[in-house]
Amino acid sequence: MNGDTAAQAPTGTDHSAQGGAGLPSPRSPGSPLSWRERLARHGYRARPTGTLTERLVPPMPDGPGVTEPGVPQSPVLLRLGITLPQGLWYFLCRWSGWLGPIAVAVFAGLLRFANLGQPHAIIFDETYYAKDAYALWQGGYEINWPEDANTTIMTPGAAVPYRSTASYVVHPPVGKWIIGAGEQLFGMNPFGWRFAVALLGTLSVLMLARIARRMFRSTLLGCVAGLLLSVDGLHLVLSRTALLDLVVMFWMLAAFGFLLLDRDRTRARLAARLGGVADPARAQRLHLGWRPYRIAAGVCVGLTCATKWSGLYVAAAFGVLTVLWDVGARRLAGAPRPYLAVLARDVVPAFVSVVVVSVAVYLASWWGWFASSNAPGRGGWGRDWAVGRSTDYPWIPEGLRALWHYHSTVYEFHTHLTDPHTYQSNPWSWLVLGRPVSFYYESPKPGQDGCTVSDCAREVLGIGTPLLWWTAVLALVYCLWRWAFRRDWRAGALLCGLAAGYLPWFLYQQRTIFLFYAVVFVPFLVLAVTMLIGALIGPAGASRDRRIIGSATAGLLVLLIMWNFLYFFPLFTGQTIPLEDWRSRMWFNSWI
C-alpha cells in the first residue's frame, strides 16, 4: 500500500469515492443538517470499516511474516526485460523495509562525514560545547578555559590547556558527553568533536525512514522521508557542527519512534485478547500489560531534557499523545467510556513510563557533577552550595539541594537572555527561513582554500533547503485539514511532534533565539511533506492514469527539492565559491 491509503481500509479501497460507508446517510428534505453532514462539505469522512484487527493495526506492506514466498516480480522490471531469480526477488521484497532505509542512511552518512573536519576551525558555538565536552570527560564537570584556549587547541602539536576551576554553564550535560565521546576517539580537533553528532544525524535519517514506513505503511514513503531529511540543509549543517540541537532532535525522534512501536504493539495485543471482535465490556476493563517500548520512550525523553531544557515540552506533548492513542484504541475496541477506562488503567503507567522515568534519567545524567568534590572550589559549579547551609528540608540530600539551586539560576538566565545578536530571529519567521544563521564566513584570497578568481566566499549557513521548507508549509495546511476532517491519527501525531518542538518558542519571543533551534522539529516537517507526497501519488484503488500523474508529480517535487539542496550545498558545507555565486544564493537580504 502506498500514499493516502496507508491508515485507511487495509484493502486500499476508498469507500468515500464509492458513496458507501464514508458518506452520511440521506436525509429527508427540510431536516436540519447533522454535524457530520456539515463537516462533509469540507471533506470529512467517517472512519473506514474492516475487521477490528485490521482497524487497530493495519498490515505492514512487506517484511518477515508478511511477504509471501511467491510474490510476483515488479511489472516495471519486467517491462525493462529484467527478471531476477525468484529467491533473490523474495529476499529483496522481504527485507526491503530495512534495505531501503539503510541505503538512504548510507547516502546521508556520506554527505555528513565527507570532509567533516572542514572548516578546520572552531565555528560558532563550538567554542563552548567542544571544550565543555572535553572537560566533562576529563573531570566530570565544565571548567573555565584560558582566553587563548581556542588558538592553543587549533595549534598542531600543542597540549590542550585544561585546568580544574569550575565554570558556570546553562545546559545539562548529555549532549556534551556525546560530543566528548568523539573527542576521546579521534582527538581534540574539529573531526573529533563533530564525529558523534554526525553519527546521530545519520542514524536519525535511518530512524525517520523506519518511522515513516510504519506510520504510512509504505516502504516507498519511508525511503522518501529518509531521503528528504538527508537533503535538508539545516539538518546537514547541524549534523556537521558540534552543537546540542541535533542531539535534542535525535532523542526526541527516538522517543517518538518508540511510542509508535508501543502503539502498534499495544493495539495488536488488544486485538488478540479480544479475539478480533469488539467487546465493550472487556475493552473497558482490560489492562494493556507490560509496555517496554513506552519505557524506552521515557528514557529518550529524559535524554532529550538532559541535553536541553526544551525537552520538557516534549515530555508533556508525548505524554498526552500516548494517552490519547490509548483512548483511541479502547474506543475502537468498543469501550463505551474510553476516557474513563484510560483514566483508571492507563494514565498512571503512562505517567510513570514517560515522566518518572525521564526524571530519573535526567538526574542520572548529572552523575559527573554529583561525583565531583563538594569542598569549596574543588568540584563542579555550585556543588558546594548546600554544604553547611540551613534548610527547612534536611531530609533532602545536600547534592540535590545544590542542584536545585543551580537549576534556579539557570532558569533565571534562560528567561532573561535578551542580549541582541546579529543572527537572532523570531519564531514566526522560521518556517519561511526568514533569518538564517551564519556559522562561519571568510573571504579567501586568490590561491587560498581553492579560490581561483579575484573574489571568493566561504560560508557555513544554517538554513534549511528552501524548497523543502516552503513545501512543508503547504503540507502542514494539508495535515491540519487531514487531522480535523478525516480524523487521521498520522496527521495528528506529526502535528504533535511539530508543536512540541516549535510552539514553546512563541512563549519566549523576547529572548535571544535562533533559526537553528528549529532542527528539532525538522523530522516532523519532513513527515508532513511525505504525507502530502502520499496524497499526490493517490490511493491504491485509484485509476491507473491517476496514479501515473500523481506519481510523476510527486517524483518531480522530490527531484526539485534535491536540485535545490545541491544548489545550496556549497553553503551547507563551507566550500569556497566565487563571490558572485555566493551572492546569487542570497535570495533575500535577510539571508546576508
Coordinates of N, CA and C in Angstrom, one line a residue, residues 107-186:
F107 N 23.6 7.0 2.2 CA 23.7 8.2 1.4 C 23.8 9.4 2.3
A108 N 23.0 9.5 3.4 CA 23.0 10.6 4.3 C 24.4 10.6 5.0
G109 N 24.9 9.5 5.4 CA 26.2 9.4 6.1 C 27.3 9.9 5.2
L110 N 27.3 9.6 3.9 CA 28.3 10.2 3.0 C 28.3 11.7 3.0
L111 N 27.1 12.3 3.0 CA 27.0 13.7 3.0 C 27.5 14.3 4.3
R112 N 27.3 13.6 5.4 CA 27.6 14.2 6.7 C 29.1 13.9 7.1
F113 N 29.7 12.9 6.6 CA 31.1 12.6 7.1 C 32.1 13.0 6.1
A114 N 31.7 13.3 4.8 CA 32.7 13.8 3.8 C 33.3 15.1 4.3
N115 N 34.6 15.2 4.4 CA 35.3 16.4 4.8 C 34.7 17.0 6.1
L116 N 34.4 16.1 7.0 CA 33.8 16.6 8.3 C 34.6 17.5 9.0
G117 N 36.0 17.4 8.9 CA 36.9 18.3 9.6 C 37.0 19.7 9.0
Q118 N 36.3 19.9 7.9 CA 36.3 21.3 7.3 C 35.0 22.0 7.6
P119 N 35.0 23.3 7.9 CA 36.2 24.1 8.0 C 37.0 23.7 9.2
H120 N 38.3 23.7 9.1 CA 39.3 23.3 10.2 C 39.4 24.5 11.1
A121 N 38.3 24.7 11.9 CA 38.3 25.8 12.8 C 37.2 25.6 13.8
I122 N 37.2 26.3 14.9 CA 36.1 26.3 15.9 C 35.1 27.3 15.4
I123 N 33.9 26.7 15.0 CA 32.9 27.6 14.4 C 31.7 27.8 15.3
F124 N 31.2 29.0 15.3 CA 30.1 29.4 16.1 C 30.1 28.9 17.5
D125 N 29.1 28.3 18.1 CA 29.1 27.9 19.5 C 29.9 26.6 19.8
E126 N 30.6 26.1 18.8 CA 31.6 25.0 19.1 C 32.6 25.5 20.1
T127 N 32.8 26.8 20.2 CA 33.7 27.3 21.2 C 33.3 27.0 22.6
Y128 N 32.0 26.8 22.8 CA 31.5 26.3 24.2 C 31.5 24.8 24.3
Y129 N 30.8 24.2 23.4 CA 30.4 22.8 23.6 C 31.6 21.8 23.3
A130 N 32.5 22.1 22.4 CA 33.6 21.3 22.2 C 34.5 21.3 23.4
K131 N 34.7 22.4 24.0 CA 35.6 22.5 25.2 C 34.9 21.9 26.5
D132 N 33.6 22.2 26.6 CA 32.9 21.7 27.8 C 32.8 20.1 27.7
A133 N 32.7 19.6 26.5 CA 32.7 18.2 26.3 C 34.0 17.6 26.7
Y134 N 35.1 18.2 26.4 CA 36.4 17.7 26.7 C 36.5 17.7 28.3
A135 N 36.1 18.8 28.9 CA 36.2 18.9 30.3 C 35.4 17.9 31.1
L136 N 34.2 17.6 30.6 CA 33.4 16.5 31.2 C 34.1 15.2 31.2
W137 N 34.7 14.8 30.1 CA 35.4 13.5 30.1 C 36.7 13.5 30.9
Q138 N 37.2 14.7 31.2 CA 38.4 14.7 32.0 C 38.2 14.8 33.5
G139 N 37.2 15.6 33.9 CA 36.9 15.7 35.3 C 35.5 15.6 35.8
G140 N 34.6 15.4 34.9 CA 33.2 15.3 35.2 C 32.4 16.5 35.3
Y141 N 33.0 17.7 35.1 CA 32.2 19.0 35.1 C 33.0 20.0 34.2
E142 N 32.2 21.0 33.8 CA 32.8 22.0 32.9 C 33.7 23.0 33.7
I143 N 34.7 23.5 32.9 CA 35.7 24.3 33.6 C 35.8 25.7 32.9
N144 N 36.5 26.6 33.5 CA 36.9 27.9 32.9 C 38.2 27.6 32.1
W145 N 38.2 28.1 30.8 CA 39.4 28.0 29.9 C 40.1 29.3 29.8
P146 N 41.4 29.2 29.6 CA 42.2 30.4 29.3 C 41.7 31.1 28.1
E147 N 41.9 32.4 28.0 CA 41.4 33.3 27.0 C 42.0 32.8 25.6
D148 N 43.2 32.3 25.6 CA 43.8 31.9 24.3 C 43.6 30.4 24.0
A149 N 42.6 29.8 24.7 CA 42.4 28.3 24.6 C 42.1 27.9 23.1
N150 N 41.2 28.7 22.4 CA 40.9 28.3 21.1 C 42.1 28.3 20.2
T151 N 43.0 29.3 20.3 CA 44.2 29.3 19.5 C 45.1 28.2 19.8
T152 N 45.2 27.8 21.1 CA 46.1 26.7 21.5 C 45.6 25.4 21.0
I153 N 44.2 25.2 21.1 CA 43.6 23.9 20.7 C 43.8 23.7 19.2
M154 N 43.8 24.8 18.4 CA 43.9 24.7 16.9 C 45.4 24.7 16.5
T155 N 46.3 24.8 17.4 CA 47.7 24.8 17.0 C 48.2 23.4 17.0
P156 N 48.7 22.9 15.9 CA 49.1 21.5 15.8 C 50.2 21.1 16.8
G157 N 50.0 20.0 17.5 CA 51.0 19.6 18.5 C 50.9 20.2 19.9
A158 N 50.1 21.3 20.0 CA 50.0 21.9 21.3 C 49.2 21.1 22.3
A159 N 49.5 21.2 23.6 CA 48.7 20.5 24.6 C 47.4 21.2 24.8
V160 N 46.4 20.5 25.1 CA 45.1 21.1 25.5 C 45.2 21.8 26.8
P161 N 44.9 23.1 26.9 CA 45.2 23.8 28.2 C 44.1 23.6 29.2
Y162 N 44.0 22.4 29.7 CA 42.9 22.0 30.7 C 43.3 22.5 32.1
R163 N 42.4 23.0 32.8 CA 42.6 23.3 34.2 C 41.3 23.0 35.0
S164 N 41.3 22.9 36.3 CA 40.2 22.3 37.0 C 39.2 23.3 37.6
T165 N 39.4 24.6 37.4 CA 38.5 25.6 38.0 C 37.1 25.5 37.3
A166 N 36.0 25.4 38.1 CA 34.7 25.1 37.6 C 34.1 26.3 36.8
S167 N 33.3 26.1 35.8 CA 32.7 27.1 35.1 C 31.2 27.0 35.2
Y168 N 30.5 28.1 35.2 CA 29.0 28.2 35.2 C 28.5 27.9 33.8
V169 N 27.7 26.9 33.6 CA 27.1 26.6 32.3 C 25.6 26.5 32.4
V170 N 24.9 26.6 31.3 CA 23.4 26.7 31.4 C 22.7 25.6 30.7
H171 N 23.4 24.5 30.3 CA 22.8 23.4 29.6 C 23.2 22.1 30.3
P172 N 22.2 21.2 30.4 CA 22.6 19.9 31.0 C 23.7 19.2 30.2
P173 N 24.2 18.0 30.8 CA 25.4 17.5 30.2 C 25.3 16.5 29.1
V174 N 24.2 15.9 28.8 CA 24.2 14.7 27.9 C 24.7 15.0 26.6
G175 N 24.3 16.1 26.0 CA 24.8 16.4 24.6 C 26.3 16.6 24.6
K176 N 26.9 17.1 25.7 CA 28.3 17.4 25.8 C 29.1 16.0 26.0
W177 N 28.5 15.2 26.8 CA 29.1 13.8 27.0 C 29.2 13.1 25.6
I178 N 28.1 13.3 24.8 CA 28.1 12.6 23.4 C 29.2 13.3 22.6
I179 N 29.3 14.6 22.5 CA 30.3 15.3 21.7 C 31.7 14.8 22.2
G180 N 31.9 14.7 23.5 CA 33.2 14.3 24.0 C 33.6 12.9 23.7
A181 N 32.6 12.0 23.4 CA 32.9 10.7 23.0 C 33.7 10.7 21.7
G182 N 33.3 11.5 20.8 CA 34.1 11.7 19.6 C 35.5 12.2 19.8
E183 N 35.6 13.1 20.7 CA 36.9 13.7 21.0 C 37.8 12.6 21.7
Q184 N 37.3 11.7 22.4 CA 38.0 10.6 23.0 C 38.5 9.7 22.0
L185 N 37.7 9.5 20.9 CA 38.1 8.5 19.9 C 39.1 9.2 18.9
F186 N 38.9 10.4 18.5 CA 39.7 11.0 17.4 C 40.5 12.2 17.8

